Each structure stands twice: as C-alpha cells, then as structure tokens.
Coordinates of N, CA and C and ligand atoms in Angstrom, one line a residue:
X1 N 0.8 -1.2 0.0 CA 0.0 0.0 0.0 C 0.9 1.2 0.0
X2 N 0.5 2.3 -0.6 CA 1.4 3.4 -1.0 C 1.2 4.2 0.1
X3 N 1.9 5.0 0.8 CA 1.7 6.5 1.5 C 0.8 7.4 0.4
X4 N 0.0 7.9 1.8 CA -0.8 9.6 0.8 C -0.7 10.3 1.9
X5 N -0.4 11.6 0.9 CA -0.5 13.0 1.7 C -2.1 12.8 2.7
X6 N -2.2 13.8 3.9 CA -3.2 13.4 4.4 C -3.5 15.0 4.0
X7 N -4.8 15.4 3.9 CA -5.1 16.5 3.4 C -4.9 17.4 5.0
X8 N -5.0 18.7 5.0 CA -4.5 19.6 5.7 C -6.2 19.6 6.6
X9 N -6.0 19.9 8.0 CA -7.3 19.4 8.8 C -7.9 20.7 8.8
X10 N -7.4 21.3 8.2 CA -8.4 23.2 8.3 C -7.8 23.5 6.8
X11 N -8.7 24.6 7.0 CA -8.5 25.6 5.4 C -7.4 26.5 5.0
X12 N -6.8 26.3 4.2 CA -5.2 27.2 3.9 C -5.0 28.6 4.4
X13 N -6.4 29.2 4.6 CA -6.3 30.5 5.4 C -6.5 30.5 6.9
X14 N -6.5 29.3 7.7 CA -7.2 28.8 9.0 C -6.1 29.7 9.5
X15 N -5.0 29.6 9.3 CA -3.8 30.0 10.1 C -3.3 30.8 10.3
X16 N -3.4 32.4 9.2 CA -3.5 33.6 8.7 C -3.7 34.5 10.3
X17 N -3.4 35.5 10.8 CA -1.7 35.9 9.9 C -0.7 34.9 10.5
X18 N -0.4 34.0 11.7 CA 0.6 33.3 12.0 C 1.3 32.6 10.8
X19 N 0.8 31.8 10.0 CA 1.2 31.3 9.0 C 0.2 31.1 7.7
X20 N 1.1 32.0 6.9 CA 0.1 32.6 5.5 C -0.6 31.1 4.5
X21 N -1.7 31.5 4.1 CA -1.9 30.4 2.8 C -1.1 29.9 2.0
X22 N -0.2 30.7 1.5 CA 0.7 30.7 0.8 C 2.0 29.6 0.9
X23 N 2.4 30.0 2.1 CA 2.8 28.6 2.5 C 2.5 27.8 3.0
X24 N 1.3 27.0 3.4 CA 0.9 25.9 3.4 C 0.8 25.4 2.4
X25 N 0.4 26.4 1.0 CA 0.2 25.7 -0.1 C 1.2 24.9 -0.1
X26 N 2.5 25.8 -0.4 CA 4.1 25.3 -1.1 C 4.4 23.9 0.2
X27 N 3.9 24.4 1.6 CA 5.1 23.4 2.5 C 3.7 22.2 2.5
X28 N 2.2 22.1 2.4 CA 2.2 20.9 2.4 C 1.9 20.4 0.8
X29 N 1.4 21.2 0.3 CA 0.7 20.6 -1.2 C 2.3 20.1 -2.5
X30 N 3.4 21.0 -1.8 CA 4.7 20.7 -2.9 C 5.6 19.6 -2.1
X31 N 5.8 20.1 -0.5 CA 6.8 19.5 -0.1 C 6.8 18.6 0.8
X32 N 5.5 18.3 1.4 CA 5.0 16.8 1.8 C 4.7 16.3 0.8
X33 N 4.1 16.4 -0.4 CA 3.7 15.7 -1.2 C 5.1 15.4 -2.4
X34 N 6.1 15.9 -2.1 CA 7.8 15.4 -2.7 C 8.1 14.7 -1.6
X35 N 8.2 14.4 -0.5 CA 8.3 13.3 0.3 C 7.6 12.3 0.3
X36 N 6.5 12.8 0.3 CA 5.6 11.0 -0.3 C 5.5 10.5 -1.1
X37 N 6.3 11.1 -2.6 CA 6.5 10.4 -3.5 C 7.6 10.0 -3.4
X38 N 8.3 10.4 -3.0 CA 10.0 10.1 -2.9 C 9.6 8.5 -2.2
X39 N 9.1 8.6 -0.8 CA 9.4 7.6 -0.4 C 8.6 6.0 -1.0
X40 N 7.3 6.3 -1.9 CA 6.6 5.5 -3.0 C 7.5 5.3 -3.5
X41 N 8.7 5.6 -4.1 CA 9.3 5.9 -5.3 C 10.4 4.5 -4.7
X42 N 11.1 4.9 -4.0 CA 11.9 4.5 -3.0 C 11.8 2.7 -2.2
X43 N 10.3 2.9 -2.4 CA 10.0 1.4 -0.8 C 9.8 0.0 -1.8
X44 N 9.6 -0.3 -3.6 CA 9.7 -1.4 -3.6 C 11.4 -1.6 -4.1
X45 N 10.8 -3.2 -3.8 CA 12.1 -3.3 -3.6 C 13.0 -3.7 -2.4
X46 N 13.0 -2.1 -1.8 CA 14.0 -2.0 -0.7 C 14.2 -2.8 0.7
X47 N 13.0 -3.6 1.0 CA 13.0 -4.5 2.0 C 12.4 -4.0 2.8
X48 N 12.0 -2.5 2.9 CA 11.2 -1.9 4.0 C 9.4 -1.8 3.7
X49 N 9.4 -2.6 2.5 CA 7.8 -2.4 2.1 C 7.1 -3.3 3.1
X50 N 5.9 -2.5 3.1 CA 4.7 -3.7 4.1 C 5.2 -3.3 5.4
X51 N 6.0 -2.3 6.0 CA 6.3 -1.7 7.2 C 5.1 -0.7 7.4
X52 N 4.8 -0.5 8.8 CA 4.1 0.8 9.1 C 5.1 1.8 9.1
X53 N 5.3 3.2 9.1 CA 5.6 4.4 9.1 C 7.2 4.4 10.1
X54 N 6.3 4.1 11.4 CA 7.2 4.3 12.5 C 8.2 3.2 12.1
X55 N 7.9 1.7 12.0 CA 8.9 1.1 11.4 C 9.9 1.1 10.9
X56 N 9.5 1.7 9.4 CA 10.2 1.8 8.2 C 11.6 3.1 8.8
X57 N 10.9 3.8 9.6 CA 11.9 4.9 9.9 C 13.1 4.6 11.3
X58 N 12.7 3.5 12.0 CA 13.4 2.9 13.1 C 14.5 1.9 12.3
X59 N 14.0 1.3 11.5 CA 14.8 0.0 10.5 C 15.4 0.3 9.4
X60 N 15.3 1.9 9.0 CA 16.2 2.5 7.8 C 17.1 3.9 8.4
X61 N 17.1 3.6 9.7 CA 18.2 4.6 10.1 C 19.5 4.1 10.3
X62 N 20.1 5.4 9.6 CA 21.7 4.6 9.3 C 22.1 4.1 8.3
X63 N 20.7 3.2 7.5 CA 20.9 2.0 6.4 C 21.4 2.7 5.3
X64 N 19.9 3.7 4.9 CA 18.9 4.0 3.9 C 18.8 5.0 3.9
X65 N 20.0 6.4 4.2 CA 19.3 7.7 3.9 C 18.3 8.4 3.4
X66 N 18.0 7.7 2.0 CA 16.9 8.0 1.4 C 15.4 7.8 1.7
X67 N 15.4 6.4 1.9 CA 14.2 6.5 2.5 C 13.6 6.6 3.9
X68 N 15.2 6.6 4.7 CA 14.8 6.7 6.0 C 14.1 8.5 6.3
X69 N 15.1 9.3 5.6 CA 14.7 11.4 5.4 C 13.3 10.9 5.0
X70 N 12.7 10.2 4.0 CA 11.8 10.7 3.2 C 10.4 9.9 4.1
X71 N 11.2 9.1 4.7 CA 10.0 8.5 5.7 C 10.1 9.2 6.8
X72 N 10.8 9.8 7.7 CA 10.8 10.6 8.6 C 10.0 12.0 8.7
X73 N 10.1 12.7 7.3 CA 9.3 13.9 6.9 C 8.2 13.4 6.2
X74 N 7.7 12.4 6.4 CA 6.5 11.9 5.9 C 5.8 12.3 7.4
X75 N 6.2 11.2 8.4 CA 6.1 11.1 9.7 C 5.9 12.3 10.0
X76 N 6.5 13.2 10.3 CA 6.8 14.7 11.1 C 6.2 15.8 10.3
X77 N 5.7 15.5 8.8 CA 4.7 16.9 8.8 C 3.3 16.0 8.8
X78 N 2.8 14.5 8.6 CA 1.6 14.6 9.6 C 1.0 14.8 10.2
X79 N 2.2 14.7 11.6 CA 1.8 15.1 12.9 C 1.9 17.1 12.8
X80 N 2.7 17.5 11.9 CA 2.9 18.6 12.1 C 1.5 19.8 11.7
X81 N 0.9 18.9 11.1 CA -0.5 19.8 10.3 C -1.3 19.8 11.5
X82 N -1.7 18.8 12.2 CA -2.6 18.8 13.3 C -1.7 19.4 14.7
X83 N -0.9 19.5 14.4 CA 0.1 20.3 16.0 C -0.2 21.4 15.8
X84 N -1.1 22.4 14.7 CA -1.5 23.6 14.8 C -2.7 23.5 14.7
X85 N -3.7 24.5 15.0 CA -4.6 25.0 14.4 C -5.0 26.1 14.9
X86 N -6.5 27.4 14.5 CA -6.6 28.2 14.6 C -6.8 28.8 16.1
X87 N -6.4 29.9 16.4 CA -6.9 29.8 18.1 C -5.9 29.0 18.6
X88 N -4.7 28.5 18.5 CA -4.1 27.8 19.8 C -2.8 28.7 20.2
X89 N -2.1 27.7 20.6 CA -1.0 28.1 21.6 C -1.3 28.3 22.7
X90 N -0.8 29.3 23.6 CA -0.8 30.1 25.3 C -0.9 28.3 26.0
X91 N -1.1 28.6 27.2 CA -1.7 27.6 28.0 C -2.6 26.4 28.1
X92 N -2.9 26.4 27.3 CA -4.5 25.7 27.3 C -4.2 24.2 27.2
X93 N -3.5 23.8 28.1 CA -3.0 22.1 27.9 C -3.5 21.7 29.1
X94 N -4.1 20.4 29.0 CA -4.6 19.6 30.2 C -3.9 20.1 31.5
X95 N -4.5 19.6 32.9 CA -3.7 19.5 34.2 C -3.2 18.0 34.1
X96 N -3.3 17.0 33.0 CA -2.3 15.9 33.5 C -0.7 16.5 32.7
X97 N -0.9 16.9 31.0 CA 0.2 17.3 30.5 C 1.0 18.5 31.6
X98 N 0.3 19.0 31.6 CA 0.7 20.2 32.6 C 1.8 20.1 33.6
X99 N 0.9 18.9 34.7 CA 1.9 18.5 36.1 C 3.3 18.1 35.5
X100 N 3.0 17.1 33.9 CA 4.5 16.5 33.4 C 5.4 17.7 33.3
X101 N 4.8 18.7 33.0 CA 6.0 19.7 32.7 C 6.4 20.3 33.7
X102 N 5.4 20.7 34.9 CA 6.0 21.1 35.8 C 7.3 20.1 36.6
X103 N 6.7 19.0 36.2 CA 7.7 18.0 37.2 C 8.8 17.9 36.2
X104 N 9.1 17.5 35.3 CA 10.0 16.8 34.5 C 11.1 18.2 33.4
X105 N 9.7 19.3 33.1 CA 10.9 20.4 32.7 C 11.3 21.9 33.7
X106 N 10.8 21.6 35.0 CA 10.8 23.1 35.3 C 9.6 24.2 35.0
X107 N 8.3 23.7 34.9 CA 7.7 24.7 34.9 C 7.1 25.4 33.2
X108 N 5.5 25.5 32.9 CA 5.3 26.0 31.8 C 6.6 27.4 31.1
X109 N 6.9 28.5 31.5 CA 7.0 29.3 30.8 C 9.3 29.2 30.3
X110 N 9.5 28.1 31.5 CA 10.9 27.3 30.9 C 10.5 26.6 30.0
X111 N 9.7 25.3 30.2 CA 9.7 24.6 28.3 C 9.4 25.7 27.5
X112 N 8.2 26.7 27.9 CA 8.7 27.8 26.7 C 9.9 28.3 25.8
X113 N 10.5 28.9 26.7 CA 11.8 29.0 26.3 C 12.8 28.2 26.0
X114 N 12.8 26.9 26.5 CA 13.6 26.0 26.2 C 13.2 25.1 24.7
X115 N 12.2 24.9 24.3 CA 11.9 24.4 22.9 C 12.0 25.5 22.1
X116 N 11.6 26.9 22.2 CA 11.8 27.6 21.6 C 13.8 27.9 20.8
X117 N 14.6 28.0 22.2 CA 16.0 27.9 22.1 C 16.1 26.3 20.9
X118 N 15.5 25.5 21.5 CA 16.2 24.2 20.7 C 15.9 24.4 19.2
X119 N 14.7 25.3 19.3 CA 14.3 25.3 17.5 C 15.2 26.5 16.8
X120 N 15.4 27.7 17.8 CA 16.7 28.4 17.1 C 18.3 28.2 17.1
X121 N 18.5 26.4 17.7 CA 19.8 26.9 17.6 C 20.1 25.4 17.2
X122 N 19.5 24.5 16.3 CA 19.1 23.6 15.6 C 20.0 24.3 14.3
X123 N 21.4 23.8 13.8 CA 21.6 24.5 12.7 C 21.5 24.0 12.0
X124 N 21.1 24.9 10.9 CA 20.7 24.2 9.5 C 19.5 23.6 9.4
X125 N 18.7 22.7 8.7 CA 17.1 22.3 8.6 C 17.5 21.2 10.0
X126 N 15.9 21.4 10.4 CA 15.6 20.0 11.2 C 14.5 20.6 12.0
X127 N 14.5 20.1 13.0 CA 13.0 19.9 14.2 C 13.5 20.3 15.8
X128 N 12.1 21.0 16.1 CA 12.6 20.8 17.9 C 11.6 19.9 18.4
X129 N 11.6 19.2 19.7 CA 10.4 18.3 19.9 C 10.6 18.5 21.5
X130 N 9.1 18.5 21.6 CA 8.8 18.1 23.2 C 8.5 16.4 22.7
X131 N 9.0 15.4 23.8 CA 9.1 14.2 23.3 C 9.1 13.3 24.8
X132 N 8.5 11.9 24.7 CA 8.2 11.0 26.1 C 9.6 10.0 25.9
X133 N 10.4 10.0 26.5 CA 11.5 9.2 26.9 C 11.6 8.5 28.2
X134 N 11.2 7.1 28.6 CA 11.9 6.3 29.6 C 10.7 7.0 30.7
X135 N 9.5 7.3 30.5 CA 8.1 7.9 30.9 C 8.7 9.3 31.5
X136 N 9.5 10.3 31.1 CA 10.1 11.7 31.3 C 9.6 12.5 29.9
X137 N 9.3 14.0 30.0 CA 9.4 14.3 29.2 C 10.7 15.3 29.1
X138 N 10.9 15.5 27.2 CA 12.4 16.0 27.1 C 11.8 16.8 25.8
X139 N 13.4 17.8 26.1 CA 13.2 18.7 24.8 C 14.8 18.2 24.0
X140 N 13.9 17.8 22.8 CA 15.6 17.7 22.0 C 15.6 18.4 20.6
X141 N 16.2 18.1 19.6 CA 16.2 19.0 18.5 C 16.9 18.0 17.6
X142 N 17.1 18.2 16.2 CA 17.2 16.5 15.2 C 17.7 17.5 14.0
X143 N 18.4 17.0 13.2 CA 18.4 17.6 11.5 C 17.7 17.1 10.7
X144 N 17.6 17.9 9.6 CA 17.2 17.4 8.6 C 15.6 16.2 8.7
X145 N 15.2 15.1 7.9 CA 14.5 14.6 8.7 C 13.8 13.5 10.3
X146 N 15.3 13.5 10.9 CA 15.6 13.3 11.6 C 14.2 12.9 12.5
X147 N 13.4 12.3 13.8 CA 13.1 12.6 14.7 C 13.3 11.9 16.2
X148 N 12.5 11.8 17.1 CA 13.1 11.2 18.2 C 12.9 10.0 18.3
X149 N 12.1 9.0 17.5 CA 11.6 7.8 17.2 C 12.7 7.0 17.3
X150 N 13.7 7.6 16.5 CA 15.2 7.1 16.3 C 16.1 6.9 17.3
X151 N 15.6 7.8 18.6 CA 16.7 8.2 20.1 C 15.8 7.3 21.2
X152 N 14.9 6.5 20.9 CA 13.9 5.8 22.0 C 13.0 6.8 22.6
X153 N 12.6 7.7 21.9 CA 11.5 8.6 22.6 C 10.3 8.4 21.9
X154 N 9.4 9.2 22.2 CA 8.0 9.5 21.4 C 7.5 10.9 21.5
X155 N 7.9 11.2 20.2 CA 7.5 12.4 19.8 C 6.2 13.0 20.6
X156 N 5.6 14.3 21.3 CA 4.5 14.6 21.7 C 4.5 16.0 20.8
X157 N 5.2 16.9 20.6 CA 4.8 17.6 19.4 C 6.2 18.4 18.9
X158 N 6.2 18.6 18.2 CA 7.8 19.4 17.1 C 7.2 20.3 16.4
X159 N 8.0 21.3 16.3 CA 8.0 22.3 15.0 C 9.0 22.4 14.1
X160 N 8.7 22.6 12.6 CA 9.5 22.0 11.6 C 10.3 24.0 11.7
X161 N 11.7 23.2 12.0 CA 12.7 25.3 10.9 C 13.5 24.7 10.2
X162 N 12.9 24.2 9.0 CA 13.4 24.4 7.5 C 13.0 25.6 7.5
X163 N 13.5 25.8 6.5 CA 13.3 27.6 6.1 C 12.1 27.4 4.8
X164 N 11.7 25.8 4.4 CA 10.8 26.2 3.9 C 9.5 26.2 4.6
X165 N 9.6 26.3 6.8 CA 8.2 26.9 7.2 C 8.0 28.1 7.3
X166 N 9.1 28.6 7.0 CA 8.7 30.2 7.4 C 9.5 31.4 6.5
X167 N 10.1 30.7 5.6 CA 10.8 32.5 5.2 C 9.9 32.8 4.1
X168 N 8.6 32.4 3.6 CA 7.9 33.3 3.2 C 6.9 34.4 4.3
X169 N 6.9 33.7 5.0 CA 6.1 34.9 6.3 C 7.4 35.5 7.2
X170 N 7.8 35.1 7.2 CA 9.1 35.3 8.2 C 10.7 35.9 7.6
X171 N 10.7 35.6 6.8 CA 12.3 35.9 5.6 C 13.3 35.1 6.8
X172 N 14.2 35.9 7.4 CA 15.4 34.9 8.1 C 15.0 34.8 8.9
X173 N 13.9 35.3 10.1 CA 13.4 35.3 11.3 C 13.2 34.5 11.8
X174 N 13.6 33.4 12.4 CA 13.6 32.1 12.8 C 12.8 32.1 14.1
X175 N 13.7 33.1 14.8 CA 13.0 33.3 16.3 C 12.0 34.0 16.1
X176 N 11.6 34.5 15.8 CA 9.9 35.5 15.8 C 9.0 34.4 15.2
X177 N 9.1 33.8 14.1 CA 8.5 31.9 13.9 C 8.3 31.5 15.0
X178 N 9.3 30.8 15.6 CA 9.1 29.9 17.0 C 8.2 30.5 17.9
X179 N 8.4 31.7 18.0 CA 7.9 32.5 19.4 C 6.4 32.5 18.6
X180 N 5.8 32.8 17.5 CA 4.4 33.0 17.4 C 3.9 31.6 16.7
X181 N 4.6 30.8 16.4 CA 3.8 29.7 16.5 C 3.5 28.7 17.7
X182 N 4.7 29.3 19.0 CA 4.4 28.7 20.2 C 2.8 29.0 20.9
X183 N 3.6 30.2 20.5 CA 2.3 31.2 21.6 C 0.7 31.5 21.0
X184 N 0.7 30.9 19.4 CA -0.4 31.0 18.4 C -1.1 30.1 18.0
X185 N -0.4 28.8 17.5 CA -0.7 27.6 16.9 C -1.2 26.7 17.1
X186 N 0.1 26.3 18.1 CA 0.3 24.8 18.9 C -1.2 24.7 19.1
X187 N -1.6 23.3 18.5 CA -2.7 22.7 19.2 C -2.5 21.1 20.0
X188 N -2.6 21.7 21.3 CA -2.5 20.9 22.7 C -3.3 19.8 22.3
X189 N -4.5 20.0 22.0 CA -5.5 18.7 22.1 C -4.6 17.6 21.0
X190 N -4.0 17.7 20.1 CA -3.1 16.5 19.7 C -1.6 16.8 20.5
X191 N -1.4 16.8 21.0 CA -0.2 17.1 22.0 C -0.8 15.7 22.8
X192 N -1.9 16.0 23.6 CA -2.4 15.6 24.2 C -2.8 13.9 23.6
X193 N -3.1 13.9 22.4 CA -3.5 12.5 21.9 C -2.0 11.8 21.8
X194 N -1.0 12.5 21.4 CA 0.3 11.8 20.7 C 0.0 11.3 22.2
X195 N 0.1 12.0 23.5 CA 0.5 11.7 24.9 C -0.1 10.2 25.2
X196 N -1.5 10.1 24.7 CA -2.7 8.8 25.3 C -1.9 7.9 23.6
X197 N -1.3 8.1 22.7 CA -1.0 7.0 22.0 C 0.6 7.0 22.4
X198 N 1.4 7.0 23.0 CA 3.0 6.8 23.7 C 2.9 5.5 23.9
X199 N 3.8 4.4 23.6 CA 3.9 3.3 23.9 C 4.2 2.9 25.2
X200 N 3.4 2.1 25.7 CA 3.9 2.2 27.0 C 4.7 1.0 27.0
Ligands
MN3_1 MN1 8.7 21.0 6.3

C-alpha cells in the first residue's frame, strides 16, 4: 500500500496571519507531497515495504538515507498539520500534561523557552520536539528529517525550521517563527493524543 499526503485538517487560510496560505500551499501541497512520492518511489524493492511508518523509519536509520529522510518527513509533517490549528497556543493544555511539565521540565513558561531555544539553535534544517522518553518528558532537536523515534522517545509535538516553514512569512526570522507559532498555533488537544498513544 502506498503512503498519501493526508489533506491539511483546516483551510489554507485557518492560520492567517501566524502562517500565511501561501505557505501551506508550497510546504504541504509541494513539499509533503515530494516526500511522499519520494518515499513510494523508493520502498519497492528496498525490504522496507509492508512496514508501518514508524517502522520503516526505526529499520532505515543509518541503512537507507533515502528512505529513511523521506519516511521521517513523511512522519513529522503529519503530525505537524494537526500540532496547529486556529486559536491555539498560550496555555491551554490539560492539568495531567501540565503537572508532566511542571515536574520533569521546570515549569510551563521554561519549556517555553527552552523548545523555543532548541528550535533556534538547531543548525541548519531539522526539528525541535517536546518528546516522552523512559516515561520523562524531554526537549531535544534532530536535523534534517531526523526525529526522536530514532533516540527511544516519542515524539509529543515538534515544530519544523526548515526555512521552507517560514521564510515566506518570516524571511530569516527564525525566532519570531518559533515564538508565534508557540504562543499561536500549537494545538494541545493533539499534543495531548500523541501523549494517550506513547507506547507504553
Ligand atoms: Mn517541512
């Protein structure tokens, strides 16, 4: 069975002004959808066919550059379409996610700053992720298509700084990106599901 782009869960302008139509067009309709052909393009053959997602990406790292990036950013803008939507950011996350952060990072407005830091100093393309490790949560940061699937964690939510999420709204502004898609976007309630699907 082939991968498909999953269509975007709101409307290209849902996200306006944080992040313009315009690029969602190009970053999901061009450049998830060059990832999911790549990796169709890529899986017969290669011994990773008939894997689920998370698989293919745990059993082609290191191997398979190619299909392991192109499964990885398959993976991570997925999740990345539903980690926003209109109306979010600020606070608005459960009291169970909540207590985790108090206990495990120091408090809501430190992970603030501290995922935000990991996403600006991430060089070059890649990801920052709040992520469930060894039942702790952690902030780490990956290249390229990299994610924490790979390090024994589980992803709870990331934001992509390739430059192709933001330098059409943003030009080099990396940090003003992070800081208003933290404090704008982020939608908790899948934060919150990645959290109730973590392997236990
Ligand atoms: Mn991207």
């Amino acid at each position: 069975m082939a991968f498909e782009l999953p269509p975007l869960p709101y409307a290209y302008e849902a996200l306006q002004p944080s992040m313009s139509a315009e690029t969602l067009h190009f970053h999901h309709d061009k450049h998830h959808q060059a990832y999911v052909d790549a990796l169709n393009k890529l899986l017969p053959g290669s011994g990773f066919e008939g894997k689920s997602l998370e698989e293919i990406i745990k059993a082609s790292y290191g191997k398979n550059p190619g299909i392991f990036n192109n499964a990885g950013q398959h993976f991570n803008h997925s999740h990345f379409w539903p980690w926003m939507k209109q109306g979010g950011g600020g606070k608005k996350l459960s009291g169970k996610l909540a207590a985790m952060i108090d206990k495990d990072l120091g408090g809501f407005d430190k992970f603030r700053t501290d995922f935000i830091e990991a996403g600006k100093t991430q060089f070059g393309s890649g990801w920052c992720w709040l992520s469930l490790k060894d039942g702790k949560l952690e902030i780490t940061k990956t290249p390229n298509g990299e994610n924490p699937l790979v390090h024994g964690g589980w992803p709870l939510l990331g934001c992509d700084v390739w430059e192709h999420s933001y330098y059409i709204d943003y030009r080099n502004l990396r940090p003003k990106y992070l800081e208003t898609w933290f404090d704008t976007l982020v939608n908790w309630e899948h934060v919150e599901e990645m959290l109730d699907k973590a392997p236990k």
